């Protein structure tokens, strides 16, 4: 199944049913009178967060949703049936935005959360509502009101404990496969993950949900490449694993470039979200570099970044994975204590 994390759909609540224009006609009753009932209310549309859905693929092809209209009223003061509420199930973590992305209507961040996006129109009044001492036989009734209608954007922000960030081909997918049971696509040529991949990492009695996010390039915060579609998924994580390709000549430059994109994204967002999260720097592909050269590069990198939690691994060779898991567990313990 293709991962789908964004969709634009049109939603229309049901229209209210029309009121009835009716008069009593009963045998042996000398005076009749208006007895038209009211129309039923149109159905609402409600978004509902459910745990067993993890993609917005259902909204990729069907983009128009309309709730039931209310039924019209009838004689003998009978009110029309109201339209049923339409529930649209979305993954937990879905944000509902306006068509231009400028207004956030709801953030369904927990299982079972609901958001009533559009409301059905009220039913029209029957002619019985209009009788008065001076108008004993009103011959008009109201039509029902139209239901609300709008276009909304659904954006899924994955809920995971740890987000893996880094340039394309840094080895994020390989690390996810080495530390969890996930099996993302891994290639022996320059390649970047096109869709977020989830995996569960176990450490003693704890489990951590990792998400391998699409590779970043410079300018991502402005939408270059996969851009802020990647960065939005990192917002909900509790920790960032910054993966660096150890075969690159300048580790510090690669690290600072990604940090810059995260800081700029925070500035565009108008909030501190990504750049202050707890972080572990993972230098990957240790087995592809001469040991002495690796040691010198590590000394230089530590001087450049200072006071950072750094782990050396080879995800492909599964070297250092146990130490990596212990480091992640210890860092999470610090977070839970704070």
mmCIF file of N, CA, C and O in Angstrom, residues 113-200:
data_model
loop_
_atom_site.group_PDB
_atom_site.id
_atom_site.type_symbol
_atom_site.label_atom_id
_atom_site.label_comp_id
_atom_site.label_asym_id
_atom_site.label_seq_id
_atom_site.Cartn_x
_atom_site.Cartn_y
_atom_site.Cartn_z
ATOM 1 N N UNK A 113 -10.346 10.921 19.182
ATOM 2 C CA UNK A 113 -10.683 12.347 19.077
ATOM 3 C C UNK A 113 -11.563 12.583 17.855
ATOM 4 O O UNK A 113 -11.415 11.917 16.826
ATOM 5 N N UNK A 114 -12.488 13.528 17.978
ATOM 6 C CA UNK A 114 -13.401 13.841 16.883
ATOM 7 C C UNK A 114 -13.412 15.340 16.616
ATOM 8 O O UNK A 114 -13.148 16.146 17.513
ATOM 9 N N UNK A 115 -13.711 15.680 15.375
ATOM 10 C CA UNK A 115 -13.877 17.086 14.996
ATOM 11 C C UNK A 115 -15.058 17.194 14.049
ATOM 12 O O UNK A 115 -15.073 16.579 12.979
ATOM 13 N N UNK A 116 -16.053 17.994 14.467
ATOM 14 C CA UNK A 116 -17.234 18.210 13.625
ATOM 15 C C UNK A 116 -16.885 19.313 12.634
ATOM 16 O O UNK A 116 -16.871 20.489 12.962
ATOM 17 N N UNK A 117 -16.600 18.918 11.404
ATOM 18 C CA UNK A 117 -16.057 19.842 10.417
ATOM 19 C C UNK A 117 -17.117 20.725 9.778
ATOM 20 O O UNK A 117 -16.881 21.911 9.535
ATOM 21 N N UNK A 118 -18.260 20.160 9.458
ATOM 22 C CA UNK A 118 -19.364 20.940 8.892
ATOM 23 C C UNK A 118 -20.667 20.466 9.534
ATOM 24 O O UNK A 118 -20.828 19.290 9.839
ATOM 25 N N UNK A 119 -21.584 21.407 9.700
ATOM 26 C CA UNK A 119 -22.862 21.114 10.352
ATOM 27 C C UNK A 119 -23.999 21.147 9.338
ATOM 28 O O UNK A 119 -24.021 22.002 8.443
ATOM 29 N N UNK A 120 -24.932 20.223 9.528
ATOM 30 C CA UNK A 120 -26.083 20.163 8.641
ATOM 31 C C UNK A 120 -27.012 21.352 8.825
ATOM 32 O O UNK A 120 -27.063 21.977 9.896
ATOM 33 N N UNK A 121 -27.750 21.671 7.769
ATOM 34 C CA UNK A 121 -28.688 22.782 7.832
ATOM 35 C C UNK A 121 -29.920 22.447 8.663
ATOM 36 O O UNK A 121 -30.337 21.286 8.739
ATOM 37 N N UNK A 122 -30.495 23.442 9.319
ATOM 38 C CA UNK A 122 -31.719 23.248 10.094
ATOM 39 C C UNK A 122 -32.900 22.972 9.166
ATOM 40 O O UNK A 122 -32.957 23.473 8.038
ATOM 41 N N UNK A 123 -33.824 22.173 9.651
ATOM 42 C CA UNK A 123 -35.031 21.915 8.883
ATOM 43 C C UNK A 123 -35.946 23.132 8.855
ATOM 44 O O UNK A 123 -35.945 23.958 9.779
ATOM 45 N N UNK A 124 -36.714 23.262 7.783
ATOM 46 C CA UNK A 124 -37.638 24.388 7.686
ATOM 47 C C UNK A 124 -38.865 24.202 8.574
ATOM 48 O O UNK A 124 -39.231 23.078 8.929
ATOM 49 N N UNK A 125 -39.506 25.287 8.928
ATOM 50 C CA UNK A 125 -40.702 25.223 9.774
ATOM 51 C C UNK A 125 -41.926 24.877 8.912
ATOM 52 O O UNK A 125 -42.086 25.375 7.804
ATOM 53 N N UNK A 126 -42.780 24.038 9.475
ATOM 54 C CA UNK A 126 -44.064 23.767 8.845
ATOM 55 C C UNK A 126 -45.033 24.915 9.111
ATOM 56 O O UNK A 126 -44.802 25.774 9.975
ATOM 57 N N UNK A 127 -46.151 24.896 8.378
ATOM 58 C CA UNK A 127 -47.069 26.044 8.500
ATOM 59 C C UNK A 127 -47.732 26.125 9.875
ATOM 60 O O UNK A 127 -48.250 27.182 10.261
ATOM 61 N N UNK A 128 -47.695 25.053 10.653
ATOM 62 C CA UNK A 128 -48.258 25.122 12.008
ATOM 63 C C UNK A 128 -47.532 26.146 12.864
ATOM 64 O O UNK A 128 -48.098 26.730 13.786
ATOM 65 N N UNK A 129 -46.225 26.358 12.567
ATOM 66 C CA UNK A 129 -45.430 27.311 13.351
ATOM 67 C C UNK A 129 -45.891 28.759 13.156
ATOM 68 O O UNK A 129 -45.566 29.622 13.966
ATOM 69 N N UNK A 130 -46.608 29.011 12.087
ATOM 70 C CA UNK A 130 -46.928 30.399 11.740
ATOM 71 C C UNK A 130 -48.354 30.811 12.128
ATOM 72 O O UNK A 130 -48.760 31.932 11.851
ATOM 73 N N UNK A 131 -49.104 29.935 12.757
ATOM 74 C CA UNK A 131 -50.469 30.302 13.123
ATOM 75 C C UNK A 131 -50.446 31.307 14.275
ATOM 76 O O UNK A 131 -49.548 31.287 15.132
ATOM 77 N N UNK A 132 -51.405 32.170 14.266
ATOM 78 C CA UNK A 132 -51.502 33.211 15.287
ATOM 79 C C UNK A 132 -52.966 33.628 15.392
ATOM 80 O O UNK A 132 -53.800 33.234 14.574
ATOM 81 N N UNK A 133 -53.312 34.447 16.413
ATOM 82 C CA UNK A 133 -54.714 34.882 16.543
ATOM 83 C C UNK A 133 -55.228 35.623 15.315
ATOM 84 O O UNK A 133 -56.420 35.626 15.043
ATOM 85 N N UNK A 134 -54.295 36.245 14.579
ATOM 86 C CA UNK A 134 -54.738 37.008 13.403
ATOM 87 C C UNK A 134 -54.522 36.254 12.101
ATOM 88 O O UNK A 134 -54.911 36.725 11.039
ATOM 89 N N UNK A 135 -53.842 35.122 12.197
ATOM 90 C CA UNK A 135 -53.605 34.309 10.990
ATOM 91 C C UNK A 135 -53.873 32.858 11.350
ATOM 92 O O UNK A 135 -52.968 32.118 11.720
ATOM 93 N N UNK A 136 -55.123 32.465 11.250
ATOM 94 C CA UNK A 136 -55.510 31.129 11.687
ATOM 95 C C UNK A 136 -55.163 30.041 10.673
ATOM 96 O O UNK A 136 -55.138 28.864 11.023
ATOM 97 N N UNK A 137 -54.927 30.439 9.444
ATOM 98 C CA UNK A 137 -54.686 29.421 8.399
ATOM 99 C C UNK A 137 -53.502 29.823 7.527
ATOM 100 O O UNK A 137 -53.665 30.138 6.340
ATOM 101 N N UNK A 138 -52.304 29.888 8.101
ATOM 102 C CA UNK A 138 -51.129 30.242 7.289
ATOM 103 C C UNK A 138 -50.900 29.198 6.193
ATOM 104 O O UNK A 138 -51.002 27.997 6.429
ATOM 105 N N UNK A 139 -50.646 29.695 5.002
ATOM 106 C CA UNK A 139 -50.501 28.764 3.880
ATOM 107 C C UNK A 139 -49.064 28.734 3.346
ATOM 108 O O UNK A 139 -48.839 28.489 2.170
ATOM 109 N N UNK A 140 -48.109 28.982 4.210
ATOM 110 C CA UNK A 140 -46.714 28.897 3.754
ATOM 111 C C UNK A 140 -45.870 28.158 4.796
ATOM 112 O O UNK A 140 -46.216 28.115 5.981
ATOM 113 N N UNK A 141 -44.782 27.594 4.328
ATOM 114 C CA UNK A 141 -43.822 26.888 5.177
ATOM 115 C C UNK A 141 -42.412 27.239 4.702
ATOM 116 O O UNK A 141 -42.224 27.663 3.553
ATOM 117 N N UNK A 142 -41.440 27.054 5.581
ATOM 118 C CA UNK A 142 -40.057 27.410 5.240
ATOM 119 C C UNK A 142 -39.331 26.238 4.567
ATOM 120 O O UNK A 142 -39.513 25.083 4.968
ATOM 121 N N UNK A 143 -38.472 26.549 3.604
ATOM 122 C CA UNK A 143 -37.578 25.494 3.092
ATOM 123 C C UNK A 143 -36.463 25.242 4.115
ATOM 124 O O UNK A 143 -36.203 26.071 4.993
ATOM 125 N N UNK A 144 -35.812 24.116 4.019
ATOM 126 C CA UNK A 144 -34.688 23.844 4.904
ATOM 127 C C UNK A 144 -33.472 24.681 4.534
ATOM 128 O O UNK A 144 -33.317 25.132 3.397
ATOM 129 N N UNK A 145 -32.596 24.893 5.518
ATOM 130 C CA UNK A 145 -31.374 25.647 5.264
ATOM 131 C C UNK A 145 -30.296 24.728 4.676
ATOM 132 O O UNK A 145 -30.226 23.540 5.006
ATOM 133 N N UNK A 146 -29.440 25.275 3.806
ATOM 134 C CA UNK A 146 -28.371 24.430 3.239
ATOM 135 C C UNK A 146 -27.331 24.072 4.301
ATOM 136 O O UNK A 146 -27.073 24.841 5.232
ATOM 137 N N UNK A 147 -26.717 22.911 4.162
ATOM 138 C CA UNK A 147 -25.649 22.503 5.060
ATOM 139 C C UNK A 147 -24.352 23.223 4.739
ATOM 140 O O UNK A 147 -24.149 23.729 3.632
ATOM 141 N N UNK A 148 -23.465 23.278 5.714
ATOM 142 C CA UNK A 148 -22.173 23.920 5.506
ATOM 143 C C UNK A 148 -21.345 23.123 4.499
ATOM 144 O O UNK A 148 -21.476 21.907 4.382
ATOM 145 N N UNK A 149 -20.474 23.826 3.818
ATOM 146 C CA UNK A 149 -19.623 23.191 2.813
ATOM 147 C C UNK A 149 -18.252 23.850 2.848
ATOM 148 O O UNK A 149 -18.137 25.068 2.984
ATOM 149 N N UNK A 150 -17.193 23.047 2.734
ATOM 150 C CA UNK A 150 -15.846 23.609 2.690
ATOM 151 C C UNK A 150 -14.876 22.586 2.102
ATOM 152 O O UNK A 150 -15.162 21.393 2.043
ATOM 153 N N UNK A 151 -13.751 23.096 1.686
ATOM 154 C CA UNK A 151 -12.637 22.255 1.247
ATOM 155 C C UNK A 151 -11.591 22.253 2.340
ATOM 156 O O UNK A 151 -11.231 23.312 2.859
ATOM 157 N N UNK A 152 -11.133 21.080 2.728
ATOM 158 C CA UNK A 152 -10.144 20.980 3.795
ATOM 159 C C UNK A 152 -8.949 20.159 3.308
ATOM 160 O O UNK A 152 -9.050 19.350 2.390
ATOM 161 N N UNK A 153 -7.817 20.400 3.969
ATOM 162 C CA UNK A 153 -6.604 19.626 3.712
ATOM 163 C C UNK A 153 -6.357 18.729 4.916
ATOM 164 O O UNK A 153 -6.357 19.199 6.058
ATOM 165 N N UNK A 154 -6.171 17.452 4.668
ATOM 166 C CA UNK A 154 -5.814 16.496 5.712
ATOM 167 C C UNK A 154 -4.313 16.252 5.622
ATOM 168 O O UNK A 154 -3.807 15.882 4.559
ATOM 169 N N UNK A 155 -3.619 16.460 6.727
ATOM 170 C CA UNK A 155 -2.179 16.225 6.746
ATOM 171 C C UNK A 155 -1.833 15.318 7.914
ATOM 172 O O UNK A 155 -2.162 15.627 9.058
ATOM 173 N N UNK A 156 -1.194 14.214 7.608
ATOM 174 C CA UNK A 156 -0.825 13.254 8.645
ATOM 175 C C UNK A 156 0.570 13.556 9.166
ATOM 176 O O UNK A 156 1.529 13.620 8.408
ATOM 177 N N UNK A 157 0.654 13.777 10.472
ATOM 178 C CA UNK A 157 1.944 13.927 11.140
ATOM 179 C C UNK A 157 2.138 12.682 11.996
ATOM 180 O O UNK A 157 1.438 12.495 12.988
ATOM 181 N N UNK A 158 3.045 11.845 11.572
ATOM 182 C CA UNK A 158 3.220 10.563 12.240
ATOM 183 C C UNK A 158 3.569 10.732 13.708
ATOM 184 O O UNK A 158 4.302 11.643 14.088
ATOM 185 N N UNK A 159 3.026 9.840 14.525
ATOM 186 C CA UNK A 159 3.299 9.854 15.956
ATOM 187 C C UNK A 159 4.315 8.756 16.238
ATOM 188 O O UNK A 159 4.000 7.566 16.152
ATOM 189 N N UNK A 160 5.542 9.151 16.533
ATOM 190 C CA UNK A 160 6.611 8.196 16.813
ATOM 191 C C UNK A 160 7.490 8.765 17.914
ATOM 192 O O UNK A 160 7.469 9.971 18.192
ATOM 193 N N UNK A 161 8.246 7.895 18.559
ATOM 194 C CA UNK A 161 9.136 8.343 19.631
ATOM 195 C C UNK A 161 10.383 9.012 19.080
ATOM 196 O O UNK A 161 10.872 10.001 19.635
ATOM 197 N N UNK A 162 10.913 8.462 17.995
ATOM 198 C CA UNK A 162 12.215 8.883 17.495
ATOM 199 C C UNK A 162 12.138 9.104 15.995
ATOM 200 O O UNK A 162 11.621 8.272 15.248
ATOM 201 N N UNK A 163 12.675 10.236 15.553
ATOM 202 C CA UNK A 163 12.748 10.517 14.128
ATOM 203 C C UNK A 163 14.175 10.427 13.635
ATOM 204 O O UNK A 163 15.090 10.975 14.257
ATOM 205 N N UNK A 164 14.388 9.717 12.523
ATOM 206 C CA UNK A 164 15.706 9.595 11.922
ATOM 207 C C UNK A 164 15.838 10.642 10.828
ATOM 208 O O UNK A 164 15.043 10.653 9.878
ATOM 209 N N UNK A 165 16.820 11.544 10.966
ATOM 210 C CA UNK A 165 17.011 12.607 9.981
ATOM 211 C C UNK A 165 18.414 12.511 9.405
ATOM 212 O O UNK A 165 19.317 11.938 10.009
ATOM 213 N N UNK A 166 18.594 13.101 8.245
ATOM 214 C CA UNK A 166 19.900 13.109 7.606
ATOM 215 C C UNK A 166 19.767 13.256 6.109
ATOM 216 O O UNK A 166 18.671 13.175 5.554
ATOM 217 N N UNK A 167 20.899 13.490 5.466
ATOM 218 C CA UNK A 167 20.914 13.617 4.018
ATOM 219 C C UNK A 167 20.579 12.270 3.368
ATOM 220 O O UNK A 167 20.716 11.211 3.994
ATOM 221 N N UNK A 168 20.142 12.314 2.101
ATOM 222 C CA UNK A 168 19.936 11.047 1.380
ATOM 223 C C UNK A 168 21.200 10.186 1.396
ATOM 224 O O UNK A 168 22.314 10.688 1.335
ATOM 225 N N UNK A 169 21.004 8.891 1.500
ATOM 226 C CA UNK A 169 22.087 7.901 1.467
ATOM 227 C C UNK A 169 22.962 7.919 2.714
ATOM 228 O O UNK A 169 24.081 7.407 2.699
ATOM 229 N N UNK A 170 22.447 8.484 3.803
ATOM 230 C CA UNK A 170 23.212 8.469 5.052
ATOM 231 C C UNK A 170 23.114 7.121 5.752
ATOM 232 O O UNK A 170 23.911 6.819 6.635
ATOM 233 N N UNK A 171 22.120 6.308 5.386
ATOM 234 C CA UNK A 171 21.961 4.984 5.983
ATOM 235 C C UNK A 171 20.830 4.893 6.975
ATOM 236 O O UNK A 171 20.803 3.983 7.810
ATOM 237 N N UNK A 172 19.854 5.789 6.893
ATOM 238 C CA UNK A 172 18.741 5.781 7.836
ATOM 239 C C UNK A 172 17.911 4.503 7.701
ATOM 240 O O UNK A 172 17.549 3.875 8.686
ATOM 241 N N UNK A 173 17.593 4.135 6.457
ATOM 242 C CA UNK A 173 16.787 2.931 6.244
ATOM 243 C C UNK A 173 17.527 1.682 6.691
ATOM 244 O O UNK A 173 16.933 0.752 7.245
ATOM 245 N N UNK A 174 18.845 1.656 6.459
ATOM 246 C CA UNK A 174 19.641 0.505 6.886
ATOM 247 C C UNK A 174 19.663 0.391 8.401
ATOM 248 O O UNK A 174 19.563 -0.702 8.964
ATOM 249 N N UNK A 175 19.764 1.527 9.082
ATOM 250 C CA UNK A 175 19.730 1.524 10.544
ATOM 251 C C UNK A 175 18.367 1.065 11.044
ATOM 252 O O UNK A 175 18.279 0.282 12.007
ATOM 253 N N UNK A 176 17.297 1.520 10.420
ATOM 254 C CA UNK A 176 15.952 1.102 10.822
ATOM 255 C C UNK A 176 15.810 -0.411 10.688
ATOM 256 O O UNK A 176 15.258 -1.077 11.567
ATOM 257 N N UNK A 177 16.344 -0.966 9.602
ATOM 258 C CA UNK A 177 16.266 -2.406 9.400
ATOM 259 C C UNK A 177 17.127 -3.164 10.406
ATOM 260 O O UNK A 177 16.769 -4.254 10.851
ATOM 261 N N UNK A 178 18.266 -2.566 10.802
ATOM 262 C CA UNK A 178 19.176 -3.241 11.736
ATOM 263 C C UNK A 178 18.647 -3.213 13.165
ATOM 264 O O UNK A 178 18.858 -4.159 13.936
ATOM 265 N N UNK A 179 17.938 -2.149 13.531
ATOM 266 C CA UNK A 179 17.496 -1.981 14.922
ATOM 267 C C UNK A 179 16.071 -2.441 15.163
ATOM 268 O O UNK A 179 15.660 -2.604 16.310
ATOM 269 N N UNK A 180 15.294 -2.651 14.089
ATOM 270 C CA UNK A 180 13.895 -3.042 14.244
ATOM 271 C C UNK A 180 13.586 -4.170 13.262
ATOM 272 O O UNK A 180 14.439 -4.630 12.518
ATOM 273 N N UNK A 181 12.322 -4.569 13.258
ATOM 274 C CA UNK A 181 11.876 -5.605 12.327
ATOM 275 C C UNK A 181 11.358 -5.014 11.018
ATOM 276 O O UNK A 181 10.868 -5.734 10.156
ATOM 277 N N UNK A 182 11.471 -3.683 10.863
ATOM 278 C CA UNK A 182 11.004 -3.055 9.636
ATOM 279 C C UNK A 182 11.885 -3.469 8.464
ATOM 280 O O UNK A 182 13.073 -3.742 8.638
ATOM 281 N N UNK A 183 11.301 -3.487 7.278
ATOM 282 C CA UNK A 183 12.051 -3.849 6.084
ATOM 283 C C UNK A 183 11.845 -2.787 4.995
ATOM 284 O O UNK A 183 11.173 -3.023 3.998
ATOM 285 N N UNK A 184 12.437 -1.617 5.197
ATOM 286 C CA UNK A 184 12.321 -0.573 4.174
ATOM 287 C C UNK A 184 13.161 -0.922 2.945
ATOM 288 O O UNK A 184 14.046 -1.780 2.999
ATOM 289 N N UNK A 185 12.880 -0.243 1.840
ATOM 290 C CA UNK A 185 13.676 -0.452 0.639
ATOM 291 C C UNK A 185 15.077 0.094 0.860
ATOM 292 O O UNK A 185 15.258 1.224 1.315
ATOM 293 N N UNK A 186 16.083 -0.726 0.554
ATOM 294 C CA UNK A 186 17.480 -0.322 0.705
ATOM 295 C C UNK A 186 18.174 -0.615 -0.620
ATOM 296 O O UNK A 186 18.037 -1.704 -1.181
ATOM 297 N N UNK A 187 18.922 0.363 -1.131
ATOM 298 C CA UNK A 187 19.572 0.194 -2.426
ATOM 299 C C UNK A 187 21.076 0.385 -2.290
ATOM 300 O O UNK A 187 21.547 1.051 -1.370
ATOM 301 N N UNK A 188 21.836 -0.190 -3.236
ATOM 302 C CA UNK A 188 23.286 -0.047 -3.224
ATOM 303 C C UNK A 188 23.729 1.072 -4.156
ATOM 304 O O UNK A 188 24.804 1.043 -4.739
ATOM 305 N N UNK A 189 22.861 2.073 -4.321
ATOM 306 C CA UNK A 189 23.175 3.257 -5.106
ATOM 307 C C UNK A 189 22.552 4.444 -4.389
ATOM 308 O O UNK A 189 21.714 4.275 -3.507
ATOM 309 N N UNK A 190 22.971 5.685 -4.703
ATOM 310 C CA UNK A 190 22.398 6.853 -4.017
ATOM 311 C C UNK A 190 20.878 6.866 -4.141
ATOM 312 O O UNK A 190 20.334 6.875 -5.240
ATOM 313 N N UNK A 191 20.215 6.874 -3.016
ATOM 314 C CA UNK A 191 18.762 6.654 -2.995
ATOM 315 C C UNK A 191 18.213 7.290 -1.722
ATOM 316 O O UNK A 191 18.863 7.302 -0.690
ATOM 317 N N UNK A 192 17.031 7.863 -1.809
ATOM 318 C CA UNK A 192 16.412 8.408 -0.612
ATOM 319 C C UNK A 192 15.036 7.801 -0.409
ATOM 320 O O UNK A 192 14.324 7.510 -1.377
ATOM 321 N N UNK A 193 14.667 7.597 0.843
ATOM 322 C CA UNK A 193 13.332 7.117 1.178
ATOM 323 C C UNK A 193 12.302 8.130 0.677
ATOM 324 O O UNK A 193 12.437 9.328 0.916
ATOM 325 N N UNK A 194 11.287 7.648 -0.020
ATOM 326 C CA UNK A 194 10.271 8.543 -0.560
ATOM 327 C C UNK A 194 9.069 8.682 0.353
ATOM 328 O O UNK A 194 8.319 9.645 0.249
ATOM 329 N N UNK A 195 8.875 7.717 1.261
ATOM 330 C CA UNK A 195 7.746 7.755 2.179
ATOM 331 C C UNK A 195 8.238 7.359 3.566
ATOM 332 O O UNK A 195 9.107 6.500 3.698
ATOM 333 N N UNK A 196 7.713 7.974 4.619
ATOM 334 C CA UNK A 196 8.138 7.603 5.975
ATOM 335 C C UNK A 196 7.927 6.118 6.248
ATOM 336 O O UNK A 196 6.941 5.529 5.815
ATOM 337 N N UNK A 197 8.866 5.520 6.967
ATOM 338 C CA UNK A 197 8.792 4.104 7.328
ATOM 339 C C UNK A 197 8.865 3.983 8.848
ATOM 340 O O UNK A 197 9.697 4.639 9.486
ATOM 341 N N UNK A 198 7.992 3.162 9.417
ATOM 342 C CA UNK A 198 7.954 2.979 10.867
ATOM 343 C C UNK A 198 8.550 1.634 11.254
ATOM 344 O O UNK A 198 8.441 0.652 10.522
ATOM 345 N N UNK A 199 9.171 1.595 12.433
ATOM 346 C CA UNK A 199 9.679 0.351 12.994
ATOM 347 C C UNK A 199 9.677 0.440 14.505
ATOM 348 O O UNK A 199 9.702 1.541 15.075
ATOM 349 N N UNK A 200 9.633 -0.709 15.171
ATOM 350 C CA UNK A 200 9.633 -0.750 16.634
ATOM 351 C C UNK A 200 10.943 -1.349 17.112
ATOM 352 O O UNK A 200 11.318 -2.457 16.711
#
